[in-house]
């Protein structure tokens, strides 16, 4: 665990050293004085959530609205993005606009690595922005990151396999687990079949079970953070997770969920837990399986008690301008496009939650979108600390879950994780 703690310290230190004039005393208006009217700016978006057609739209709009300027796009991977941003945002070759996970944003905001755009908030959506998503883009009363999209995790399942096994939509946690076990048994002839796909590092999927049992990741009292994963409620939730891993899942115990859609398309998964846009990833025409679309259903994860829902992790991301951008006005022009009504409506068509309250009604009406809207009514978030990125960079939760998946003692592993979390958050 010492290694994990040191990793967290390293990120915090690097970010602090990267502070380069973008702190709370600097604003977009002051930083943009004398900015070039034309130029080339670089946009980093992460993962596969933004399809190429939207990237192409953004590039066309940007270059039309800023004649003589060029938008260069680079797709990054979520894995390792904190370390890559830490290096890039402090270098002389920093991208101009970056996407940050909403659990990662505050560390970069606190370090001054991002441009303070408080004075430009109204142009980017202002009071129409969904407040819970605005909070991750804010630090110490200043605004640094405009929300990009939101998403609540839901259960995506195979309707045909449910029908073949005589399974109804689960209404409690126990029914959910039982359904996963039965699906695995009924499809035992299929190699590596998972009734519920639950790889060892999938900490986003573990949180609903922890929260629904009264547990938590960490709490703050008197300015000090204390890890809560070893509390009875958290252990009860993790015990359910361990049961799923052992009896309903055949997913690798040391992997994450990034390639789950490929196994889903191979017929090796009955249920998986993912954000609302997971269905789009499954049926994409490049490496997905659009022929399966008619057999795909979705529902919100049920809670312990019938008629309740387990709290869902509120995912999403923010877009921010690097404090080192040489073209901050052009970067802000791009932010306006990406947070604008037309672009956000296109995101909503993909099943993502738009970041403006006035556009929430635009979310597509398919089964996954409805399940996501239902799940979004009961969402929670990681501890509100600028040091949370250090916990993620230290891989504290994934490492704990992998150890539990591999059969190590839950009580011991959760105590170790609590120590690492407290060390990172109390920097």
CSV table of C-alpha atoms in Angstrom, one decimal:
chain,number,residue,atom,x,y,z
A,1,UNK,CA,0.0,0.0,0.0
A,2,UNK,CA,3.0,2.3,0.4
A,3,UNK,CA,3.4,2.2,-3.3
A,4,UNK,CA,-0.2,3.3,-3.8
A,5,UNK,CA,0.2,6.2,-1.3
A,6,UNK,CA,3.4,7.3,-3.0
A,7,UNK,CA,1.6,7.3,-6.3
A,8,UNK,CA,-1.0,9.6,-5.0
A,9,UNK,CA,1.6,12.0,-3.5
A,10,UNK,CA,3.4,12.0,-6.8
A,11,UNK,CA,0.3,13.1,-8.8
A,12,UNK,CA,-0.5,15.8,-6.3
A,13,UNK,CA,3.1,17.1,-6.4
A,14,UNK,CA,3.3,17.0,-10.1
A,15,UNK,CA,0.0,18.9,-10.4
A,16,UNK,CA,1.1,21.5,-7.9
A,17,UNK,CA,4.4,22.0,-9.8
A,18,UNK,CA,2.4,22.4,-13.0
A,19,UNK,CA,0.5,25.4,-11.6
A,20,UNK,CA,1.2,27.9,-14.3
A,21,UNK,CA,-0.8,31.1,-13.8
A,22,UNK,CA,-4.3,29.5,-14.1
A,23,UNK,CA,-5.2,29.9,-10.4
A,24,UNK,CA,-8.2,31.6,-8.9
A,25,UNK,CA,-6.8,35.1,-9.5
A,26,UNK,CA,-6.6,34.6,-13.3
A,27,UNK,CA,-9.7,34.6,-15.5
A,28,UNK,CA,-10.3,33.8,-19.1
A,29,UNK,CA,-10.8,37.5,-20.0
A,30,UNK,CA,-7.4,38.5,-18.6
A,31,UNK,CA,-5.6,35.5,-20.0
A,32,UNK,CA,-6.9,36.1,-23.5
A,33,UNK,CA,-5.7,39.7,-23.9
A,34,UNK,CA,-3.7,39.8,-27.1
A,35,UNK,CA,-4.6,36.3,-28.1
A,36,UNK,CA,-4.0,35.4,-31.7
A,37,UNK,CA,-7.2,35.5,-33.9
A,38,UNK,CA,-6.3,32.4,-35.8
A,39,UNK,CA,-4.3,29.3,-35.1
A,40,UNK,CA,-4.4,25.6,-34.6
A,41,UNK,CA,-5.8,24.2,-31.5
A,42,UNK,CA,-5.7,20.6,-30.2
A,43,UNK,CA,-8.7,18.8,-28.7
A,44,UNK,CA,-8.3,15.7,-26.5
A,45,UNK,CA,-11.4,13.5,-26.0
A,46,UNK,CA,-11.2,10.2,-24.2
A,47,UNK,CA,-12.5,6.7,-24.9
A,48,UNK,CA,-15.0,5.7,-27.5
A,49,UNK,CA,-18.0,7.7,-26.1
A,50,UNK,CA,-17.7,10.4,-28.7
A,51,UNK,CA,-18.2,8.9,-32.2
A,52,UNK,CA,-16.2,10.2,-35.2
A,53,UNK,CA,-19.3,11.8,-36.7
A,54,UNK,CA,-19.6,14.2,-33.8
A,55,UNK,CA,-15.9,14.9,-33.9
A,56,UNK,CA,-16.3,15.7,-37.6
A,57,UNK,CA,-19.2,18.0,-36.8
A,58,UNK,CA,-17.2,19.9,-34.2
A,59,UNK,CA,-14.3,20.3,-36.6
A,60,UNK,CA,-16.5,21.6,-39.4
A,61,UNK,CA,-18.3,24.0,-37.1
A,62,UNK,CA,-15.2,25.3,-35.4
A,63,UNK,CA,-13.3,26.0,-38.7
A,64,UNK,CA,-16.5,27.6,-40.1
A,65,UNK,CA,-16.8,29.9,-37.1
A,66,UNK,CA,-13.1,30.7,-37.0
A,67,UNK,CA,-11.9,31.2,-40.6
A,68,UNK,CA,-8.2,30.5,-40.9
A,69,UNK,CA,-8.0,28.3,-37.8
A,70,UNK,CA,-7.7,24.5,-37.6
A,71,UNK,CA,-8.9,22.0,-35.1
A,72,UNK,CA,-6.8,18.9,-34.5
A,73,UNK,CA,-8.4,16.0,-32.7
A,74,UNK,CA,-6.6,13.3,-30.7
A,75,UNK,CA,-8.5,10.4,-29.1
A,76,UNK,CA,-7.0,9.3,-25.8
A,77,UNK,CA,-7.8,6.3,-23.6
A,78,UNK,CA,-9.3,6.6,-20.2
A,79,UNK,CA,-6.8,4.1,-18.8
A,80,UNK,CA,-3.8,6.1,-17.6
A,81,UNK,CA,-5.4,9.5,-18.6
A,82,UNK,CA,-4.6,11.1,-15.2
A,83,UNK,CA,-0.9,10.5,-15.5
A,84,UNK,CA,-0.9,11.6,-19.2
A,85,UNK,CA,-2.8,14.8,-18.4
A,86,UNK,CA,-0.5,15.5,-15.5
A,87,UNK,CA,2.4,15.5,-17.8
A,88,UNK,CA,0.8,17.1,-20.8
A,89,UNK,CA,-0.9,20.0,-19.0
A,90,UNK,CA,2.4,21.1,-17.4
A,91,UNK,CA,4.4,20.8,-20.6
A,92,UNK,CA,5.1,23.3,-23.4
A,93,UNK,CA,3.2,21.1,-25.8
A,94,UNK,CA,-0.1,21.1,-23.9
A,95,UNK,CA,-3.4,20.4,-25.7
A,96,UNK,CA,-5.7,23.4,-25.7
A,97,UNK,CA,-9.0,21.6,-24.8
A,98,UNK,CA,-9.1,18.4,-22.7
A,99,UNK,CA,-11.8,16.1,-21.5
A,100,UNK,CA,-11.5,15.1,-17.8
A,101,UNK,CA,-13.6,12.5,-16.0
A,102,UNK,CA,-15.8,14.1,-13.4
A,103,UNK,CA,-14.0,12.3,-10.6
A,104,UNK,CA,-10.6,13.7,-11.9
A,105,UNK,CA,-11.4,17.3,-12.7
A,106,UNK,CA,-11.0,18.9,-9.3
A,107,UNK,CA,-7.3,17.9,-8.8
A,108,UNK,CA,-6.4,19.7,-12.0
A,109,UNK,CA,-8.6,22.7,-11.1
A,110,UNK,CA,-7.0,23.0,-7.7
A,111,UNK,CA,-3.5,22.8,-9.2
A,112,UNK,CA,-4.1,25.7,-11.5
A,113,UNK,CA,-3.5,23.6,-14.6
A,114,UNK,CA,-6.8,24.8,-16.2
A,115,UNK,CA,-8.0,28.2,-17.3
A,116,UNK,CA,-10.4,29.9,-15.0
A,117,UNK,CA,-13.5,30.5,-17.1
A,118,UNK,CA,-15.8,31.8,-14.4
A,119,UNK,CA,-16.5,35.0,-16.3
A,120,UNK,CA,-17.5,33.0,-19.4
A,121,UNK,CA,-19.8,30.6,-17.7
A,122,UNK,CA,-23.0,32.3,-18.9
A,123,UNK,CA,-21.9,31.9,-22.5
A,124,UNK,CA,-21.4,28.1,-21.9
A,125,UNK,CA,-24.9,27.4,-20.5
A,126,UNK,CA,-25.0,29.3,-17.2
A,127,UNK,CA,-27.9,28.4,-15.0
A,128,UNK,CA,-29.2,26.0,-17.6
A,129,UNK,CA,-26.3,23.6,-16.9
A,130,UNK,CA,-27.2,20.6,-14.7
A,131,UNK,CA,-25.9,21.6,-11.3
A,132,UNK,CA,-24.5,18.3,-10.1
A,133,UNK,CA,-22.3,18.2,-13.2
A,134,UNK,CA,-21.2,21.8,-12.8
A,135,UNK,CA,-19.9,21.0,-9.3
A,136,UNK,CA,-17.2,18.7,-10.6
A,137,UNK,CA,-16.1,21.5,-12.9
A,138,UNK,CA,-15.8,24.0,-10.1
A,139,UNK,CA,-13.3,24.5,-7.3
A,140,UNK,CA,-13.1,27.1,-4.6
A,141,UNK,CA,-16.0,29.1,-6.0
A,142,UNK,CA,-14.5,29.3,-9.5
A,143,UNK,CA,-15.6,27.6,-12.7
A,144,UNK,CA,-13.0,25.7,-14.8
A,145,UNK,CA,-14.7,22.8,-16.6
A,146,UNK,CA,-18.0,23.0,-18.5
A,147,UNK,CA,-19.9,19.7,-18.3
A,148,UNK,CA,-19.6,17.6,-21.4
A,149,UNK,CA,-22.1,14.7,-20.8
A,150,UNK,CA,-23.6,12.7,-18.0
A,151,UNK,CA,-24.6,9.1,-17.6
A,152,UNK,CA,-26.0,6.8,-14.9
A,153,UNK,CA,-25.1,3.1,-15.0
A,154,UNK,CA,-27.8,0.6,-15.8
A,155,UNK,CA,-28.1,-3.2,-16.5
A,156,UNK,CA,-27.9,-4.2,-20.1
A,157,UNK,CA,-29.2,-7.7,-20.8
A,158,UNK,CA,-30.1,-10.3,-23.4
A,159,UNK,CA,-33.9,-10.6,-23.7
A,160,UNK,CA,-33.7,-13.9,-25.6
A,161,UNK,CA,-31.5,-15.5,-22.9
A,162,UNK,CA,-33.9,-14.3,-20.2
A,163,UNK,CA,-36.8,-15.8,-22.1
A,164,UNK,CA,-35.1,-19.1,-22.6
A,165,UNK,CA,-34.2,-19.3,-18.9
A,166,UNK,CA,-37.7,-18.2,-17.8
A,167,UNK,CA,-36.3,-15.2,-16.0
A,168,UNK,CA,-38.2,-12.0,-15.3
A,169,UNK,CA,-36.7,-8.5,-14.8
A,170,UNK,CA,-35.2,-8.6,-11.2
A,171,UNK,CA,-36.9,-6.4,-8.6
A,172,UNK,CA,-34.4,-6.9,-5.8
A,173,UNK,CA,-30.6,-7.4,-5.4
A,174,UNK,CA,-31.1,-11.1,-4.5
A,175,UNK,CA,-33.2,-11.6,-7.6
A,176,UNK,CA,-30.5,-9.9,-9.7
A,177,UNK,CA,-27.8,-12.2,-8.3
A,178,UNK,CA,-30.1,-15.3,-8.7
A,179,UNK,CA,-30.8,-14.4,-12.3
A,180,UNK,CA,-27.1,-14.1,-13.0
A,181,UNK,CA,-26.4,-17.5,-11.5
A,182,UNK,CA,-29.2,-19.1,-13.4
A,183,UNK,CA,-28.1,-17.6,-16.7
A,184,UNK,CA,-24.6,-18.9,-16.2
A,185,UNK,CA,-25.9,-22.4,-15.4
A,186,UNK,CA,-28.3,-22.4,-18.4
A,187,UNK,CA,-25.5,-21.3,-20.8
A,188,UNK,CA,-22.7,-23.5,-19.4
A,189,UNK,CA,-22.0,-24.9,-22.9
A,190,UNK,CA,-20.8,-21.4,-23.9
A,191,UNK,CA,-17.1,-20.9,-23.1
A,192,UNK,CA,-16.5,-18.3,-20.4
A,193,UNK,CA,-20.1,-17.3,-20.2
A,194,UNK,CA,-21.1,-14.8,-17.5
A,195,UNK,CA,-24.6,-14.4,-16.3
A,196,UNK,CA,-23.4,-11.1,-14.9
A,197,UNK,CA,-20.1,-9.8,-16.3
A,198,UNK,CA,-18.1,-8.5,-13.4
A,199,UNK,CA,-14.3,-8.2,-14.0
A,200,UNK,CA,-12.2,-7.6,-10.9
A,201,UNK,CA,-11.2,-4.0,-11.5
A,202,UNK,CA,-14.8,-2.8,-12.1
A,203,UNK,CA,-15.1,-0.4,-9.1
A,204,UNK,CA,-17.9,1.7,-10.7
A,205,UNK,CA,-20.1,-1.4,-10.6
A,206,UNK,CA,-19.2,-2.3,-7.0
A,207,UNK,CA,-20.2,1.1,-5.6
A,208,UNK,CA,-24.1,0.6,-5.9
A,209,UNK,CA,-23.8,-2.5,-3.7
A,210,UNK,CA,-21.7,-0.7,-1.1
A,211,UNK,CA,-24.0,2.4,-1.0
A,212,UNK,CA,-27.2,0.3,-1.0
A,213,UNK,CA,-26.0,-1.4,2.2
A,214,UNK,CA,-25.2,1.8,4.0
A,215,UNK,CA,-21.5,1.8,3.2
A,216,UNK,CA,-19.3,4.5,1.6
A,217,UNK,CA,-15.9,5.1,0.2
A,218,UNK,CA,-14.8,7.8,2.7
A,219,UNK,CA,-16.4,10.5,4.9
A,220,UNK,CA,-15.0,13.8,6.1
A,221,UNK,CA,-15.3,15.1,9.7
A,222,UNK,CA,-13.5,18.1,11.1
A,223,UNK,CA,-11.5,18.5,7.9
A,224,UNK,CA,-10.1,15.0,8.0
A,225,UNK,CA,-11.1,12.1,5.7
A,226,UNK,CA,-11.6,8.6,6.9
A,227,UNK,CA,-11.9,5.5,4.7
A,228,UNK,CA,-15.2,3.7,5.1
A,229,UNK,CA,-14.7,0.6,3.1
A,230,UNK,CA,-14.1,-1.6,6.1
A,231,UNK,CA,-17.4,-0.6,7.8
A,232,UNK,CA,-20.1,-3.3,8.1
A,233,UNK,CA,-22.2,-1.7,5.4
A,234,UNK,CA,-19.4,-1.6,2.8
A,235,UNK,CA,-18.3,-5.1,3.7
A,236,UNK,CA,-21.8,-6.4,3.2
A,237,UNK,CA,-22.0,-4.8,-0.2
A,238,UNK,CA,-18.6,-6.1,-1.2
A,239,UNK,CA,-19.6,-9.6,0.0
A,240,UNK,CA,-22.5,-9.4,-2.6
A,241,UNK,CA,-20.0,-8.3,-5.2
A,242,UNK,CA,-17.8,-11.3,-4.3
A,243,UNK,CA,-20.8,-13.6,-4.6
A,244,UNK,CA,-21.5,-12.3,-8.1
A,245,UNK,CA,-17.8,-12.7,-9.1
A,246,UNK,CA,-17.7,-16.3,-7.8
A,247,UNK,CA,-21.1,-17.6,-8.9
A,248,UNK,CA,-22.4,-15.5,-11.8
A,249,UNK,CA,-19.3,-14.1,-13.6
A,250,UNK,CA,-16.6,-15.7,-15.7
A,251,UNK,CA,-14.9,-12.3,-16.4
A,252,UNK,CA,-11.1,-12.0,-15.7
A,253,UNK,CA,-10.4,-11.2,-12.1
A,254,UNK,CA,-7.6,-8.8,-13.0
A,255,UNK,CA,-9.2,-6.9,-15.9
A,256,UNK,CA,-11.5,-3.9,-16.3
A,257,UNK,CA,-14.8,-3.6,-18.2
A,258,UNK,CA,-13.4,-1.7,-21.2
A,259,UNK,CA,-13.9,-4.6,-23.7
A,260,UNK,CA,-17.1,-6.1,-22.2
A,261,UNK,CA,-19.1,-5.2,-25.3
A,262,UNK,CA,-16.9,-7.6,-27.4
A,263,UNK,CA,-17.8,-10.5,-25.1
A,264,UNK,CA,-21.4,-9.4,-25.2
A,265,UNK,CA,-21.3,-9.6,-29.0
A,266,UNK,CA,-19.7,-13.1,-28.8
A,267,UNK,CA,-22.7,-14.3,-26.8
A,268,UNK,CA,-20.7,-14.7,-23.6
A,269,UNK,CA,-22.7,-12.3,-21.5
A,270,UNK,CA,-26.3,-12.4,-20.2
A,271,UNK,CA,-26.1,-9.1,-18.2
A,272,UNK,CA,-23.5,-6.3,-17.8
A,273,UNK,CA,-23.6,-3.1,-15.9
A,274,UNK,CA,-22.6,0.0,-17.8
A,275,UNK,CA,-23.5,3.6,-18.7
A,276,UNK,CA,-26.5,4.4,-20.9
A,277,UNK,CA,-24.3,4.7,-24.0
A,278,UNK,CA,-23.2,1.0,-23.6
A,279,UNK,CA,-25.9,-0.2,-25.9
A,280,UNK,CA,-24.6,2.1,-28.7
A,281,UNK,CA,-21.1,0.7,-28.2
A,282,UNK,CA,-22.5,-2.9,-28.4
A,283,UNK,CA,-24.4,-2.3,-31.7
A,284,UNK,CA,-21.8,-0.1,-33.4
A,285,UNK,CA,-21.1,-1.2,-36.9
A,286,UNK,CA,-17.3,-1.2,-36.7
A,287,UNK,CA,-16.6,-3.9,-34.1
A,288,UNK,CA,-20.0,-4.3,-32.4
A,289,UNK,CA,-23.0,-6.5,-33.3
A,290,UNK,CA,-25.9,-4.5,-34.7
A,291,UNK,CA,-27.7,-7.8,-35.5
A,292,UNK,CA,-28.2,-8.3,-31.7
A,293,UNK,CA,-30.0,-5.0,-31.2
A,294,UNK,CA,-33.5,-6.5,-31.1
A,295,UNK,CA,-32.5,-8.9,-28.3
A,296,UNK,CA,-31.0,-6.2,-26.1
A,297,UNK,CA,-32.9,-4.8,-23.1
A,298,UNK,CA,-32.0,-2.6,-20.2
A,299,UNK,CA,-33.2,-1.8,-16.6
A,300,UNK,CA,-32.1,0.1,-13.6
A,301,UNK,CA,-30.2,-1.9,-11.0
A,302,UNK,CA,-32.7,-2.9,-8.3
A,303,UNK,CA,-32.0,-2.3,-4.6
A,304,UNK,CA,-32.1,-4.6,-1.6
A,305,UNK,CA,-35.8,-4.0,-1.0
A,306,UNK,CA,-38.5,-4.6,-3.7
A,307,UNK,CA,-39.5,-1.4,-5.3
A,308,UNK,CA,-36.2,0.4,-4.7
A,309,UNK,CA,-33.2,1.1,-6.9
A,310,UNK,CA,-29.6,0.8,-5.8
A,311,UNK,CA,-27.8,4.1,-5.9
A,312,UNK,CA,-26.0,4.5,-9.3
A,313,UNK,CA,-22.7,6.1,-9.8
A,314,UNK,CA,-23.1,9.4,-11.8
A,315,UNK,CA,-20.6,9.2,-14.5
A,316,UNK,CA,-19.7,11.9,-17.0
A,317,UNK,CA,-16.9,14.3,-17.9
A,318,UNK,CA,-16.0,17.9,-18.2
A,319,UNK,CA,-14.2,20.0,-20.9
A,320,UNK,CA,-11.6,22.5,-19.9
A,321,UNK,CA,-9.0,24.8,-21.4
A,322,UNK,CA,-5.4,24.3,-20.6
A,323,UNK,CA,-3.9,27.2,-18.7
A,324,UNK,CA,-1.0,26.9,-21.1
A,325,UNK,CA,-3.2,27.2,-24.2
A,326,UNK,CA,-1.7,29.7,-26.7
A,327,UNK,CA,-5.2,30.3,-28.1
A,328,UNK,CA,-7.6,30.5,-25.2
A,329,UNK,CA,-10.2,32.5,-27.2
A,330,UNK,CA,-10.2,29.8,-29.9
A,331,UNK,CA,-10.4,27.1,-27.2
A,332,UNK,CA,-13.4,28.9,-25.7
A,333,UNK,CA,-15.0,29.1,-29.1
A,334,UNK,CA,-14.7,25.3,-29.3
A,335,UNK,CA,-16.2,24.9,-25.8
A,336,UNK,CA,-19.3,26.9,-26.9
A,337,UNK,CA,-19.8,24.4,-29.8
A,338,UNK,CA,-19.3,21.3,-27.7
A,339,UNK,CA,-21.7,22.6,-25.0
A,340,UNK,CA,-24.1,24.2,-27.5
A,341,UNK,CA,-27.7,23.0,-28.1
A,342,UNK,CA,-27.1,21.4,-31.5
A,343,UNK,CA,-24.1,19.3,-30.4
A,344,UNK,CA,-25.7,18.4,-27.0
A,345,UNK,CA,-28.8,17.3,-28.8
A,346,UNK,CA,-26.7,15.0,-31.0
A,347,UNK,CA,-25.2,13.5,-27.8
A,348,UNK,CA,-28.7,13.0,-26.4
A,349,UNK,CA,-29.6,11.0,-29.6
A,350,UNK,CA,-26.8,8.6,-28.6
A,351,UNK,CA,-28.4,8.0,-25.2
A,352,UNK,CA,-26.0,10.3,-23.2
A,353,UNK,CA,-27.5,12.7,-20.7
A,354,UNK,CA,-27.1,16.3,-22.1
A,355,UNK,CA,-25.6,18.8,-19.7
A,356,UNK,CA,-28.4,21.4,-20.0
A,357,UNK,CA,-31.7,21.1,-18.1
A,358,UNK,CA,-33.6,22.4,-21.1
A,359,UNK,CA,-32.4,19.5,-23.2
A,360,UNK,CA,-33.0,16.6,-20.8
A,361,UNK,CA,-36.3,15.9,-22.7
A,362,UNK,CA,-34.3,15.3,-25.8
A,363,UNK,CA,-32.8,12.0,-24.5
A,364,UNK,CA,-33.9,9.3,-26.9
A,365,UNK,CA,-36.9,7.3,-25.8
A,366,UNK,CA,-35.4,3.8,-26.2
A,367,UNK,CA,-35.3,1.2,-23.4
A,368,UNK,CA,-31.7,2.1,-22.3
A,369,UNK,CA,-32.5,5.8,-22.2
A,370,UNK,CA,-35.5,5.2,-20.1
A,371,UNK,CA,-33.6,3.0,-17.7
A,372,UNK,CA,-30.9,5.6,-17.4
A,373,UNK,CA,-33.4,8.3,-16.7
A,374,UNK,CA,-34.8,6.2,-13.9
A,375,UNK,CA,-31.4,5.4,-12.5
A,376,UNK,CA,-30.4,9.0,-12.7
A,377,UNK,CA,-33.0,9.8,-10.0
A,378,UNK,CA,-30.8,8.0,-7.4
A,379,UNK,CA,-27.2,8.8,-8.2
A,380,UNK,CA,-24.1,9.3,-6.0
A,381,UNK,CA,-20.6,10.4,-6.5
A,382,UNK,CA,-17.0,9.9,-5.3
A,383,UNK,CA,-15.8,11.9,-2.3
A,384,UNK,CA,-15.7,15.6,-3.1
A,385,UNK,CA,-12.0,16.2,-2.6
A,386,UNK,CA,-9.4,17.8,-5.0
A,387,UNK,CA,-7.2,14.9,-4.0
A,388,UNK,CA,-9.6,12.2,-5.3
A,389,UNK,CA,-7.5,11.9,-8.5
A,390,UNK,CA,-4.7,10.6,-6.3
A,391,UNK,CA,-6.9,7.7,-5.1
A,392,UNK,CA,-7.7,6.8,-8.7
A,393,UNK,CA,-4.1,7.2,-9.9
A,394,UNK,CA,-3.1,4.9,-7.0
A,395,UNK,CA,-5.6,2.3,-8.3
A,396,UNK,CA,-6.8,1.8,-4.7
A,397,UNK,CA,-10.3,0.5,-5.4
A,398,UNK,CA,-9.4,-1.7,-8.4
A,399,UNK,CA,-6.5,-3.3,-6.6
A,400,UNK,CA,-8.7,-4.0,-3.6
A,401,UNK,CA,-11.4,-5.6,-5.7
A,402,UNK,CA,-8.9,-7.7,-7.6
A,403,UNK,CA,-7.5,-9.0,-4.3
A,404,UNK,CA,-11.1,-9.8,-3.2
A,405,UNK,CA,-11.9,-11.4,-6.5
A,406,UNK,CA,-8.8,-13.6,-6.1
A,407,UNK,CA,-10.0,-14.8,-2.7
A,408,UNK,CA,-8.1,-12.6,-0.3
A,409,UNK,CA,-9.8,-11.6,3.0
A,410,UNK,CA,-12.4,-8.8,2.5
A,411,UNK,CA,-11.8,-7.4,6.0
A,412,UNK,CA,-8.1,-7.2,5.5
A,413,UNK,CA,-8.2,-5.7,2.0
A,414,UNK,CA,-10.8,-3.1,3.0
A,415,UNK,CA,-8.7,-1.9,5.9
A,416,UNK,CA,-5.7,-1.6,3.7
A,417,UNK,CA,-7.7,0.4,1.2
A,418,UNK,CA,-9.1,2.7,3.9
A,419,UNK,CA,-5.5,3.6,4.9
A,420,UNK,CA,-4.5,4.4,1.4
A,421,UNK,CA,-7.7,6.5,0.7
A,422,UNK,CA,-7.2,8.5,4.0
A,423,UNK,CA,-3.6,9.1,3.1
A,424,UNK,CA,-4.4,10.3,-0.3
A,425,UNK,CA,-7.4,12.5,0.6
A,426,UNK,CA,-5.7,14.1,3.6
A,427,UNK,CA,-2.6,15.4,1.6
